Amino acid sequence: MSMSDGDADGRTSDTKRGTERLVVIGGDAAGMSAASQARRLRKPGELEIVAFERGNFTSYSACGIPYWVSGDVPDRDMLIARSAEEHRARDIDLRMRTEVVEIDVPGGRVRARDLETGAESWTSYDKLVIATGARPIRPSLPGVDAPGVHGVQTLDDGQALLDSLATTRGRRAVVVGAGYIGVEMAEALIKRGYEVTVVNRSREPMSTLDPDMGSLVHEAMEGLGITMVNDAEVTKLLTGDDGRVRAVATEDAEYPADVVVLGIGVRPETTLAQAAGLPVGDHGGLLTDLAMRVRGQGNIWAGGDCVEVLDLVSGQERHIALGTHANKHGQVIGANAGGGYATFPGVVGTAVSKVCDLEIARTGLLEKDARRAGFRFVSVTIESTNSAGYFPGAALMTVKMLAEHRTGRLLGVQIVGREGAAKRVDIAAVALTASMTVEQMTALDLGYAPPFSPVWDPILVAARKASTAIRKGAF
């Protein structure tokens, strides 16, 4: 092992630097947004920025991977917002294929390993950003590491899956899990001409929705020819004589598979941070203050999928792995690390997805979330259309709304429908952020014309129904 930047005992030898050094661990959304924002505020002579990324790509859209796999996005490089060369041209010392393996908080330094040569070295820091992201949940099951079994967290994962699809003779695919990634990958594989089975441990797909709304997604997926297997726990992955995966087994059945995609979800990647003694929450994510500074630390920040964030509706910490949050975290971190000031107040839990032409959206709390937080609430569901009912192409939309009993404060909204359904959730996201009541929402001055909405927008119809339920004392 080489300690090329340190002396015999591993201590760094650059302690007399006259320029401050910001070290960033992780070269995707949060990490490089932080580095870029800090660079905008501080010139190279004032702040040296060193970033480490263990993968082959930087600043890319992981959310776009299913659409690349499906062929909707034809070129991998279209998902890359900024290349390593572009970052370096902005005076950021970005070291690719280099993994940080230790954080020495008392010593103010990190130990990194070059994944090509195995050489290791220490780099000191004045300020540190941890943006290590999340890791896919990969259950400890027999056969889970067999060829033909894929996760889809990184561009490298996406490329490996596409390479596997190109060489696989059969056309049967099994997706394990029916959250956002599982549902999107099922659609992608259908578009690739595969016979797709989704094995899901929950009652309905999309555990980010209440089951009654998830059933609408279930119906749409089966309409696409996807076989849904709900309430089923995978027990093992079976392999053939060649060692490659051949089937997914549950307690009751086996489902033939030439390729398997794991879409079970992710967990915060905080192994490194925890080993350094940094604080994590109940969901395993790093805990930060409003400035995204790690709690108890004066010069360490963290952001992206490795942190927990404040839910502005429930008042509790939660883990949400979304690129929108990661980029905002990076902007806040970069401003603070660069000598400015910014805060990240929290989230309301907004997310959208689609299955072909079916749009899926949610914001705020589900029923189970509201109960866990201690709320008493009313829950209403309405059906409307995405445009005036008489307008050509008007399609059905289902809106579910939760509001706090007695106060009428909006707690959550879920929407399933066709074109124009998903982005309507943004109205509810703003209302949640502003702590509006459903009564106040009924008076919102929303845009109207027959091609875009009925006279009463579906969100307002749901708010009226919720407001009526609260006045009647229903809960």
Tab-separated table of C-alpha atoms in Angstrom:
chain	number	residue	atom	x	y	z
A	1	MET	CA	0.000	0.000	0.000
A	2	SER	CA	1.303	3.399	-0.983
A	3	MET	CA	0.801	6.488	1.184
A	4	SER	CA	1.994	8.881	-1.501
A	5	ASP	CA	0.730	12.093	0.104
A	6	GLY	CA	1.893	11.337	3.633
A	7	ASP	CA	4.911	10.407	5.717
A	8	ALA	CA	5.778	7.080	7.307
A	9	ASP	CA	2.998	7.133	9.897
A	10	GLY	CA	0.371	8.154	7.369
A	11	ARG	CA	0.086	11.764	8.532
A	12	THR	CA	-0.420	14.212	5.707
A	13	SER	CA	2.511	16.393	4.811
A	14	ASP	CA	0.559	19.355	3.402
A	15	THR	CA	-0.460	20.993	6.672
A	16	LYS	CA	1.295	24.247	5.721
A	17	ARG	CA	-0.920	24.913	2.723
A	18	GLY	CA	-1.887	28.571	2.460
A	19	THR	CA	-5.097	27.812	0.497
A	20	GLU	CA	-8.161	26.290	2.096
A	21	ARG	CA	-9.053	22.834	0.798
A	22	LEU	CA	-12.562	21.499	0.325
A	23	VAL	CA	-12.734	17.725	-0.105
A	24	VAL	CA	-15.860	16.170	-1.620
A	25	ILE	CA	-16.655	12.464	-1.335
A	26	GLY	CA	-18.992	11.511	-4.173
A	27	GLY	CA	-19.105	12.868	-7.711
A	28	ASP	CA	-22.795	12.857	-8.533
A	29	ALA	CA	-25.644	15.319	-7.913
A	30	ALA	CA	-25.084	16.516	-4.344
A	31	GLY	CA	-21.286	16.325	-4.334
A	32	MET	CA	-20.619	18.067	-7.621
A	33	SER	CA	-23.384	20.632	-7.119
A	34	ALA	CA	-21.656	21.520	-3.847
A	35	ALA	CA	-18.250	21.673	-5.505
A	36	SER	CA	-19.535	23.801	-8.388
A	37	GLN	CA	-21.374	26.233	-6.137
A	38	ALA	CA	-18.357	26.612	-3.853
A	39	ARG	CA	-16.187	27.281	-6.894
A	40	ARG	CA	-18.551	30.043	-8.048
A	41	LEU	CA	-18.065	31.777	-4.697
A	42	ARG	CA	-14.354	31.176	-4.186
A	43	LYS	CA	-11.524	31.417	-6.719
A	44	PRO	CA	-8.912	28.640	-7.070
A	45	GLY	CA	-6.336	30.722	-5.191
A	46	GLU	CA	-8.745	31.034	-2.273
A	47	LEU	CA	-10.217	27.526	-2.206
A	48	GLU	CA	-8.788	24.292	-3.573
A	49	ILE	CA	-11.470	21.690	-4.341
A	50	VAL	CA	-10.675	17.977	-4.517
A	51	ALA	CA	-13.476	15.508	-5.321
A	52	PHE	CA	-13.368	11.706	-5.250
A	53	GLU	CA	-15.688	9.479	-7.286
A	54	ARG	CA	-15.361	5.692	-7.243
A	55	GLY	CA	-17.390	5.131	-10.430
A	56	ASN	CA	-16.811	5.813	-14.107
A	57	PHE	CA	-19.289	8.688	-14.434
A	58	THR	CA	-20.094	11.953	-12.722
A	59	SER	CA	-23.073	14.340	-12.520
A	60	TYR	CA	-25.567	12.024	-14.215
A	61	SER	CA	-29.293	11.370	-13.945
A	62	ALA	CA	-29.836	8.018	-12.247
A	63	CYS	CA	-33.586	8.644	-12.563
A	64	GLY	CA	-33.176	8.454	-16.335
A	65	ILE	CA	-31.687	4.940	-16.353
A	66	PRO	CA	-35.019	3.098	-16.909
A	67	TYR	CA	-35.720	5.327	-19.927
A	68	TRP	CA	-32.260	4.617	-21.311
A	69	VAL	CA	-32.823	0.878	-20.839
A	70	SER	CA	-36.225	1.123	-22.559
A	71	GLY	CA	-34.713	2.951	-25.534
A	72	ASP	CA	-36.685	6.166	-24.949
A	73	VAL	CA	-33.321	7.821	-24.259
A	74	PRO	CA	-31.099	6.508	-27.060
A	75	ASP	CA	-27.666	7.472	-25.753
A	76	ARG	CA	-26.160	6.990	-22.289
A	77	ASP	CA	-24.239	10.256	-22.516
A	78	MET	CA	-27.518	12.164	-22.749
A	79	LEU	CA	-27.951	11.390	-19.032
A	80	ILE	CA	-24.634	13.031	-18.110
A	81	ALA	CA	-25.099	16.677	-17.147
A	82	ARG	CA	-21.400	17.454	-16.806
A	83	SER	CA	-18.390	15.270	-17.543
A	84	ALA	CA	-15.267	14.895	-15.424
A	85	GLU	CA	-13.340	16.948	-17.968
A	86	GLU	CA	-15.854	19.775	-17.719
A	87	HIS	CA	-15.540	19.822	-13.923
A	88	ARG	CA	-11.745	19.871	-14.171
A	89	ALA	CA	-11.959	22.772	-16.611
A	90	ARG	CA	-13.655	24.683	-13.794
A	91	ASP	CA	-10.681	24.126	-11.474
A	92	ILE	CA	-12.146	21.178	-9.567
A	93	ASP	CA	-9.626	18.380	-9.031
A	94	LEU	CA	-11.981	15.464	-9.729
A	95	ARG	CA	-10.368	12.056	-9.240
A	96	MET	CA	-12.405	9.302	-10.913
A	97	ARG	CA	-12.255	5.601	-10.026
A	98	THR	CA	-10.944	6.639	-6.612
A	99	GLU	CA	-12.768	5.484	-3.498
A	100	VAL	CA	-12.483	7.111	-0.089
A	101	VAL	CA	-12.107	4.262	2.392
A	102	GLU	CA	-11.592	6.183	5.645
A	103	ILE	CA	-12.444	9.542	7.178
A	104	ASP	CA	-10.151	10.693	9.989
A	105	VAL	CA	-12.265	13.403	11.614
A	106	PRO	CA	-9.787	14.380	14.385
A	107	GLY	CA	-6.959	14.533	11.847
A	108	GLY	CA	-8.986	16.372	9.208
A	109	ARG	CA	-8.083	13.988	6.389
A	110	VAL	CA	-9.422	11.185	4.204
A	111	ARG	CA	-7.741	8.036	2.897
A	112	ALA	CA	-8.481	7.207	-0.722
A	113	ARG	CA	-7.760	4.160	-2.858
A	114	ASP	CA	-7.116	4.261	-6.613
A	115	LEU	CA	-9.324	1.426	-7.864
A	116	GLU	CA	-7.121	0.835	-10.912
A	117	THR	CA	-3.764	0.509	-9.121
A	118	GLY	CA	-4.760	-0.162	-5.504
A	119	ALA	CA	-2.495	2.666	-4.320
A	120	GLU	CA	-3.712	4.570	-1.260
A	121	SER	CA	-2.988	8.070	-0.012
A	122	TRP	CA	-4.163	10.563	2.586
A	123	THR	CA	-5.579	13.959	1.634
A	124	SER	CA	-6.131	16.600	4.278
A	125	TYR	CA	-9.135	18.892	4.311
A	126	ASP	CA	-10.245	22.124	5.909
A	127	LYS	CA	-13.833	21.454	4.878
A	128	LEU	CA	-15.427	18.126	3.971
A	129	VAL	CA	-18.562	17.215	2.008
A	130	ILE	CA	-19.985	13.702	2.275
A	131	ALA	CA	-22.186	12.813	-0.695
A	132	THR	CA	-21.871	9.028	-0.805
A	133	GLY	CA	-25.413	8.442	-2.061
A	134	ALA	CA	-27.438	5.287	-1.462
A	135	ARG	CA	-26.873	1.617	-2.113
A	136	PRO	CA	-29.485	-0.726	-3.619
A	137	ILE	CA	-31.079	-3.187	-1.231
A	138	ARG	CA	-29.667	-6.555	-2.240
A	139	PRO	CA	-31.185	-9.279	-0.059
A	140	SER	CA	-29.023	-12.115	1.221
A	141	LEU	CA	-30.653	-14.789	-0.889
A	142	PRO	CA	-29.174	-17.855	-2.575
A	143	GLY	CA	-28.297	-16.975	-6.180
A	144	VAL	CA	-28.620	-13.202	-5.786
A	145	ASP	CA	-25.075	-12.667	-7.104
A	146	ALA	CA	-25.488	-14.942	-10.112
A	147	PRO	CA	-24.895	-13.633	-13.645
A	148	GLY	CA	-28.101	-12.177	-15.045
A	149	VAL	CA	-29.167	-10.541	-11.760
A	150	HIS	CA	-28.956	-6.742	-11.901
A	151	GLY	CA	-29.498	-3.643	-9.820
A	152	VAL	CA	-29.992	-0.274	-11.500
A	153	GLN	CA	-28.531	2.384	-9.215
A	154	THR	CA	-25.698	3.755	-11.363
A	155	LEU	CA	-24.856	4.248	-15.034
A	156	ASP	CA	-22.461	1.330	-14.707
A	157	ASP	CA	-25.399	-0.797	-13.520
A	158	GLY	CA	-27.483	0.356	-16.471
A	159	GLN	CA	-24.718	-0.492	-18.923
A	160	ALA	CA	-24.248	-3.927	-17.361
A	161	LEU	CA	-27.985	-4.612	-17.700
A	162	LEU	CA	-28.047	-3.520	-21.338
A	163	ASP	CA	-25.017	-5.700	-22.063
A	164	SER	CA	-26.801	-8.622	-20.420
A	165	LEU	CA	-29.982	-8.024	-22.428
A	166	ALA	CA	-27.923	-7.952	-25.627
A	167	THR	CA	-26.434	-11.399	-24.970
A	168	THR	CA	-29.372	-13.161	-23.269
A	169	ARG	CA	-31.066	-15.670	-25.546
A	170	GLY	CA	-34.369	-15.926	-23.705
A	171	ARG	CA	-37.000	-13.203	-23.418
A	172	ARG	CA	-38.306	-13.735	-19.885
A	173	ALA	CA	-37.632	-11.121	-17.209
A	174	VAL	CA	-38.538	-10.999	-13.538
A	175	VAL	CA	-38.502	-7.733	-11.622
A	176	VAL	CA	-38.261	-8.101	-7.844
A	177	GLY	CA	-40.014	-5.190	-6.156
A	178	ALA	CA	-42.742	-2.816	-7.322
A	179	GLY	CA	-41.660	0.602	-6.129
A	180	TYR	CA	-40.673	3.412	-8.493
A	181	ILE	CA	-37.656	1.589	-9.924
A	182	GLY	CA	-39.426	-1.767	-10.153
A	183	VAL	CA	-42.434	-0.333	-11.974
A	184	GLU	CA	-40.314	1.760	-14.341
A	185	MET	CA	-38.001	-1.167	-15.116
A	186	ALA	CA	-40.980	-3.441	-15.789
A	187	GLU	CA	-42.187	-0.951	-18.395
A	188	ALA	CA	-38.678	-0.661	-19.857
A	189	LEU	CA	-38.397	-4.423	-20.286
A	190	ILE	CA	-41.846	-4.657	-21.866
A	191	LYS	CA	-40.693	-2.069	-24.398
A	192	ARG	CA	-37.621	-4.225	-25.021
A	193	GLY	CA	-39.918	-7.104	-25.985
A	194	TYR	CA	-39.570	-9.157	-22.819
A	195	GLU	CA	-42.233	-11.203	-21.081
A	196	VAL	CA	-42.241	-9.522	-17.656
A	197	THR	CA	-43.274	-10.771	-14.227
A	198	VAL	CA	-43.142	-8.487	-11.181
A	199	VAL	CA	-42.820	-10.178	-7.791
A	200	ASN	CA	-43.915	-7.842	-5.027
A	201	ARG	CA	-44.037	-8.477	-1.295
A	202	SER	CA	-46.777	-5.874	-0.685
A	203	ARG	CA	-50.512	-6.113	-1.313
A	204	GLU	CA	-50.330	-3.743	-4.276
A	205	PRO	CA	-47.531	-2.137	-6.322
A	206	MET	CA	-46.183	1.280	-5.330
A	207	SER	CA	-45.941	1.220	-1.538
A	208	THR	CA	-45.500	4.989	-1.860
A	209	LEU	CA	-49.271	5.049	-2.472
A	210	ASP	CA	-52.107	3.820	-0.299
A	211	PRO	CA	-53.241	0.324	-1.405
A	212	ASP	CA	-56.498	1.593	-2.927
A	213	MET	CA	-54.500	3.892	-5.218
A	214	GLY	CA	-51.863	1.222	-5.820
A	215	SER	CA	-54.605	-1.048	-7.158
A	216	LEU	CA	-55.083	1.398	-10.046
A	217	VAL	CA	-51.406	0.978	-10.928
A	218	HIS	CA	-51.803	-2.798	-10.634
A	219	GLU	CA	-54.659	-2.716	-13.139
A	220	ALA	CA	-52.664	-0.578	-15.568
A	221	MET	CA	-49.612	-2.831	-15.379
A	222	GLU	CA	-51.633	-5.931	-16.108
A	223	GLY	CA	-53.196	-4.032	-19.012
A	224	LEU	CA	-49.689	-3.750	-20.466
A	225	GLY	CA	-49.243	-7.511	-20.285
A	226	ILE	CA	-47.119	-7.481	-17.117
A	227	THR	CA	-47.807	-10.398	-14.768
A	228	MET	CA	-48.215	-9.077	-11.220
A	229	VAL	CA	-47.468	-11.373	-8.285
A	230	ASN	CA	-48.346	-9.544	-5.072
A	231	ASP	CA	-48.065	-10.621	-1.422
A	232	ALA	CA	-45.131	-12.804	-2.423
A	233	GLU	CA	-41.717	-13.048	-0.759
A	234	VAL	CA	-38.749	-14.140	-2.863
A	235	THR	CA	-36.920	-16.990	-1.125
A	236	LYS	CA	-34.127	-17.716	-3.601
A	237	LEU	CA	-32.893	-17.260	-7.146
A	238	LEU	CA	-32.311	-20.494	-9.009
A	239	THR	CA	-29.400	-20.980	-11.388
A	240	GLY	CA	-28.755	-23.264	-14.332
A	241	ASP	CA	-25.825	-25.537	-15.072
A	242	ASP	CA	-23.941	-22.532	-16.457
A	243	GLY	CA	-24.351	-20.673	-13.156
A	244	ARG	CA	-26.636	-18.064	-14.698
A	245	VAL	CA	-29.985	-17.196	-13.134
A	246	ARG	CA	-32.888	-19.244	-14.518
A	247	ALA	CA	-35.792	-18.558	-12.143
A	248	VAL	CA	-37.035	-16.613	-9.135
A	249	ALA	CA	-38.620	-18.692	-6.382
A	250	THR	CA	-41.185	-17.772	-3.749
A	251	GLU	CA	-42.652	-20.068	-1.111
A	252	ASP	CA	-45.431	-21.066	-3.507
A	253	ALA	CA	-44.032	-20.925	-7.033
A	254	GLU	CA	-41.118	-20.503	-9.429
A	255	TYR	CA	-41.020	-17.843	-12.136
A	256	PRO	CA	-38.682	-18.553	-15.094
A	257	ALA	CA	-36.188	-15.756	-15.732
A	258	ASP	CA	-33.481	-15.133	-18.284
A	259	VAL	CA	-32.750	-11.838	-16.560
A	260	VAL	CA	-33.673	-10.508	-13.102
A	261	VAL	CA	-33.823	-6.855	-12.068
A	262	LEU	CA	-33.794	-5.934	-8.390
A	263	GLY	CA	-36.034	-2.948	-7.730
A	264	ILE	CA	-36.436	-3.334	-3.978
A	265	GLY	CA	-35.267	0.143	-3.030
A	266	VAL	CA	-32.167	1.739	-1.529
A	267	ARG	CA	-30.588	2.542	1.822
A	268	PRO	CA	-28.322	5.481	2.695
A	269	GLU	CA	-24.655	4.665	2.055
A	270	THR	CA	-23.211	5.781	5.379
A	271	THR	CA	-20.769	2.969	6.157
A	272	LEU	CA	-17.817	5.337	5.882
A	273	ALA	CA	-19.461	8.082	7.932
A	274	GLN	CA	-20.586	5.733	10.686
A	275	ALA	CA	-17.083	4.272	10.972
A	276	ALA	CA	-15.887	7.855	11.526
A	277	GLY	CA	-18.359	8.291	14.369
A	278	LEU	CA	-20.715	10.686	12.592
A	279	PRO	CA	-24.402	10.683	13.673
A	280	VAL	CA	-27.097	8.803	11.763
A	281	GLY	CA	-30.850	8.651	12.264
A	282	ASP	CA	-33.430	5.895	12.540
A	283	HIS	CA	-33.398	5.339	8.767
A	284	GLY	CA	-29.603	5.059	8.602
A	285	GLY	CA	-29.014	8.460	7.012
A	286	LEU	CA	-26.644	11.140	8.250
A	287	LEU	CA	-28.223	13.834	10.413
A	288	THR	CA	-27.624	17.457	9.465
A	289	ASP	CA	-28.768	20.914	10.523
A	290	LEU	CA	-30.578	23.471	8.347
A	291	ALA	CA	-27.297	24.400	6.654
A	292	MET	CA	-26.719	20.701	5.773
A	293	ARG	CA	-23.815	20.642	8.231
A	294	VAL	CA	-23.406	17.275	9.957
A	295	ARG	CA	-24.688	17.642	13.487
A	296	GLY	CA	-21.930	18.233	15.992
A	297	GLN	CA	-19.393	19.131	13.298
A	298	GLY	CA	-18.184	22.590	12.345
A	299	ASN	CA	-16.577	21.823	8.985
A	300	ILE	CA	-18.337	18.714	7.632
A	301	TRP	CA	-21.455	18.828	5.462
A	302	ALA	CA	-23.522	16.019	3.952
A	303	GLY	CA	-26.247	15.853	1.314
A	304	GLY	CA	-28.059	13.727	-1.228
A	305	ASP	CA	-29.227	10.173	-0.760
A	306	CYS	CA	-26.958	9.578	2.262
A	307	VAL	CA	-28.842	11.972	4.576
A	308	GLU	CA	-32.172	12.118	6.345
A	309	VAL	CA	-34.335	15.183	5.860
A	310	LEU	CA	-37.081	16.877	7.836
A	311	ASP	CA	-40.616	16.082	6.713
A	312	LEU	CA	-42.410	19.422	6.970
A	313	VAL	CA	-45.808	17.713	7.313
A	314	SER	CA	-45.095	15.133	10.023
A	315	GLY	CA	-42.192	16.956	11.702
A	316	GLN	CA	-40.172	13.729	11.613
A	317	GLU	CA	-36.918	12.780	9.897
A	318	ARG	CA	-37.177	10.551	6.825
A	319	HIS	CA	-34.998	9.215	4.022
A	320	ILE	CA	-35.966	10.163	0.468
A	321	ALA	CA	-33.592	9.339	-2.386
A	322	LEU	CA	-34.374	11.856	-5.126
A	323	GLY	CA	-32.165	13.857	-7.446
A	324	THR	CA	-34.234	16.990	-6.867
A	325	HIS	CA	-33.298	17.001	-3.192
A	326	ALA	CA	-29.681	16.073	-3.865
A	327	ASN	CA	-29.142	19.024	-6.184
A	328	LYS	CA	-30.737	21.417	-3.693
A	329	HIS	CA	-28.594	19.997	-0.895
A	330	GLY	CA	-25.511	20.548	-3.025
A	331	GLN	CA	-26.412	24.164	-3.693
A	332	VAL	CA	-26.901	24.810	0.027
A	333	ILE	CA	-23.694	23.013	0.995
A	334	GLY	CA	-21.648	24.783	-1.672
A	335	ALA	CA	-22.954	28.165	-0.564
A	336	ASN	CA	-22.023	27.521	3.055
A	337	ALA	CA	-18.691	25.838	2.351
A	338	GLY	CA	-17.862	28.684	-0.030
A	339	GLY	CA	-18.364	31.296	2.641
A	340	GLY	CA	-21.972	32.254	1.903
A	341	TYR	CA	-25.192	31.296	3.632
A	342	ALA	CA	-28.100	29.046	2.670
A	343	THR	CA	-30.486	26.611	4.348
A	344	PHE	CA	-32.550	23.587	3.369
A	345	PRO	CA	-35.767	23.701	5.422
A	346	GLY	CA	-37.123	20.247	4.558
A	347	VAL	CA	-39.449	18.430	2.177
A	348	VAL	CA	-43.091	17.449	1.824
A	349	GLY	CA	-42.366	14.169	0.028
A	350	THR	CA	-43.354	14.880	-3.578
A	351	ALA	CA	-42.679	12.255	-6.244
A	352	VAL	CA	-44.036	11.379	-9.686
A	353	SER	CA	-43.674	8.394	-11.996
A	354	LYS	CA	-45.410	6.721	-14.919
A	355	VAL	CA	-46.326	3.369	-16.432
A	356	CYS	CA	-46.638	4.031	-20.158
A	357	ASP	CA	-49.410	6.651	-20.323
A	358	LEU	CA	-50.526	6.202	-16.686
A	359	GLU	CA	-49.155	8.993	-14.486
A	360	ILE	CA	-48.613	8.466	-10.750
A	361	ALA	CA	-48.010	11.183	-8.174
A	362	ARG	CA	-47.953	11.696	-4.435
A	363	THR	CA	-47.018	14.380	-1.924
A	364	GLY	CA	-47.298	14.597	1.842
A	365	LEU	CA	-48.436	11.698	4.001
A	366	LEU	CA	-50.059	8.377	3.202
A	367	GLU	CA	-52.689	7.049	5.598
A	368	LYS	CA	-50.119	4.862	7.383
A	369	ASP	CA	-47.744	7.846	7.676
A	370	ALA	CA	-50.466	10.046	9.153
A	371	ARG	CA	-51.390	7.400	11.722
A	372	ARG	CA	-47.747	6.866	12.656
A	373	ALA	CA	-47.311	10.608	13.169
A	374	GLY	CA	-50.352	10.698	15.468
A	375	PHE	CA	-52.782	12.597	13.192
A	376	ARG	CA	-56.527	12.107	13.137
A	377	PHE	CA	-57.617	12.759	9.604
A	378	VAL	CA	-60.276	12.526	6.948
A	379	SER	CA	-59.584	10.764	3.683
A	380	VAL	CA	-61.566	11.419	0.504
A	381	THR	CA	-61.259	10.116	-3.043
A	382	ILE	CA	-62.768	11.668	-6.159
A	383	GLU	CA	-62.829	10.870	-9.851
A	384	SER	CA	-62.629	13.628	-12.430
A	385	THR	CA	-61.054	14.238	-15.830
A	386	ASN	CA	-57.863	15.894	-16.979
A	387	SER	CA	-59.793	18.286	-19.217
A	388	ALA	CA	-63.397	19.395	-19.636
A	389	GLY	CA	-65.533	16.277	-19.957
A	390	TYR	CA	-66.772	17.270	-23.402
A	391	PHE	CA	-63.284	18.000	-24.740
A	392	PRO	CA	-61.849	15.344	-27.107
A	393	GLY	CA	-59.483	12.978	-25.305
A	394	ALA	CA	-60.685	13.751	-21.779
A	395	ALA	CA	-59.353	10.971	-19.545
A	396	LEU	CA	-60.171	9.802	-16.044
A	397	MET	CA	-58.151	10.975	-13.057
A	398	THR	CA	-58.391	9.745	-9.454
A	399	VAL	CA	-57.378	12.064	-6.619
A	400	LYS	CA	-57.088	11.037	-2.981
A	401	MET	CA	-56.692	13.721	-0.326
A	402	LEU	CA	-55.950	13.564	3.406
A	403	ALA	CA	-56.695	16.443	5.777
A	404	GLU	CA	-56.304	16.805	9.533
A	405	HIS	CA	-59.488	16.336	11.519
A	406	ARG	CA	-60.832	19.544	13.064
A	407	THR	CA	-58.175	21.939	11.671
A	408	GLY	CA	-58.609	20.958	8.014
A	409	ARG	CA	-54.879	21.244	7.358
A	410	LEU	CA	-53.871	19.421	4.173
A	411	LEU	CA	-51.802	16.306	4.975
A	412	GLY	CA	-51.330	14.546	1.661
A	413	VAL	CA	-52.463	14.005	-1.926
A	414	GLN	CA	-52.166	11.052	-4.307
A	415	ILE	CA	-53.081	11.175	-7.993
A	416	VAL	CA	-53.351	8.442	-10.617
A	417	GLY	CA	-54.478	9.309	-14.131
A	418	ARG	CA	-53.529	10.027	-17.703
A	419	GLU	CA	-51.905	13.073	-19.325
A	420	GLY	CA	-51.800	16.085	-17.039
A	421	ALA	CA	-52.361	14.106	-13.848
A	422	ALA	CA	-48.884	13.886	-12.330
A	423	LYS	CA	-47.829	17.529	-12.371
A	424	ARG	CA	-51.080	18.566	-10.703
A	425	VAL	CA	-49.496	17.259	-7.537
A	426	ASP	CA	-47.328	20.395	-7.517
A	427	ILE	CA	-50.410	22.417	-6.511
A	428	ALA	CA	-50.724	20.215	-3.439
A	429	ALA	CA	-46.983	20.382	-2.746
A	430	VAL	CA	-47.153	24.170	-2.561
A	431	ALA	CA	-50.262	23.992	-0.362
A	432	LEU	CA	-48.509	21.567	1.997
A	433	THR	CA	-45.418	23.770	2.213
A	434	ALA	CA	-47.634	26.739	3.066
A	435	SER	CA	-49.599	24.671	5.653
A	436	MET	CA	-52.851	25.506	3.879
A	437	THR	CA	-56.197	24.058	4.890
A	438	VAL	CA	-58.423	22.291	2.390
A	439	GLU	CA	-60.953	25.106	2.841
A	440	GLN	CA	-58.322	27.625	1.762
A	441	MET	CA	-57.437	25.430	-1.208
A	442	THR	CA	-60.988	25.543	-2.557
A	443	ALA	CA	-60.457	29.249	-3.300
A	444	LEU	CA	-57.176	28.827	-5.206
A	445	ASP	CA	-57.216	30.732	-8.486
A	446	LEU	CA	-56.023	27.961	-10.801
A	447	GLY	CA	-55.784	28.237	-14.556
A	448	TYR	CA	-58.756	27.045	-16.557
A	449	ALA	CA	-59.517	26.328	-20.190
A	450	PRO	CA	-61.361	23.254	-21.521
A	451	PRO	CA	-58.227	21.579	-22.994
A	452	PHE	CA	-56.476	21.692	-19.602
A	453	SER	CA	-59.072	21.253	-16.884
A	454	PRO	CA	-62.748	21.063	-15.984
A	455	VAL	CA	-64.188	24.276	-14.534
A	456	TRP	CA	-63.452	22.803	-11.114
A	457	ASP	CA	-59.940	21.362	-11.235
A	458	PRO	CA	-59.720	17.818	-9.773
A	459	ILE	CA	-57.511	19.112	-6.940
A	460	LEU	CA	-60.194	21.643	-5.985
A	461	VAL	CA	-62.958	19.028	-6.210
A	462	ALA	CA	-61.032	16.852	-3.744
A	463	ALA	CA	-60.421	19.845	-1.468
A	464	ARG	CA	-64.138	20.671	-1.462
A	465	LYS	CA	-65.031	17.103	-0.574
A	466	ALA	CA	-62.421	17.019	2.219
A	467	SER	CA	-63.622	20.360	3.566
A	468	THR	CA	-67.213	19.075	3.643
A	469	ALA	CA	-66.130	15.904	5.464
A	470	ILE	CA	-64.351	17.952	8.120
A	471	ARG	CA	-67.377	20.200	8.669
A	472	LYS	CA	-69.528	17.120	9.150
A	473	GLY	CA	-67.036	15.770	11.668
A	474	ALA	CA	-66.233	12.640	9.657
A	475	PHE	CA	-63.005	10.827	10.549
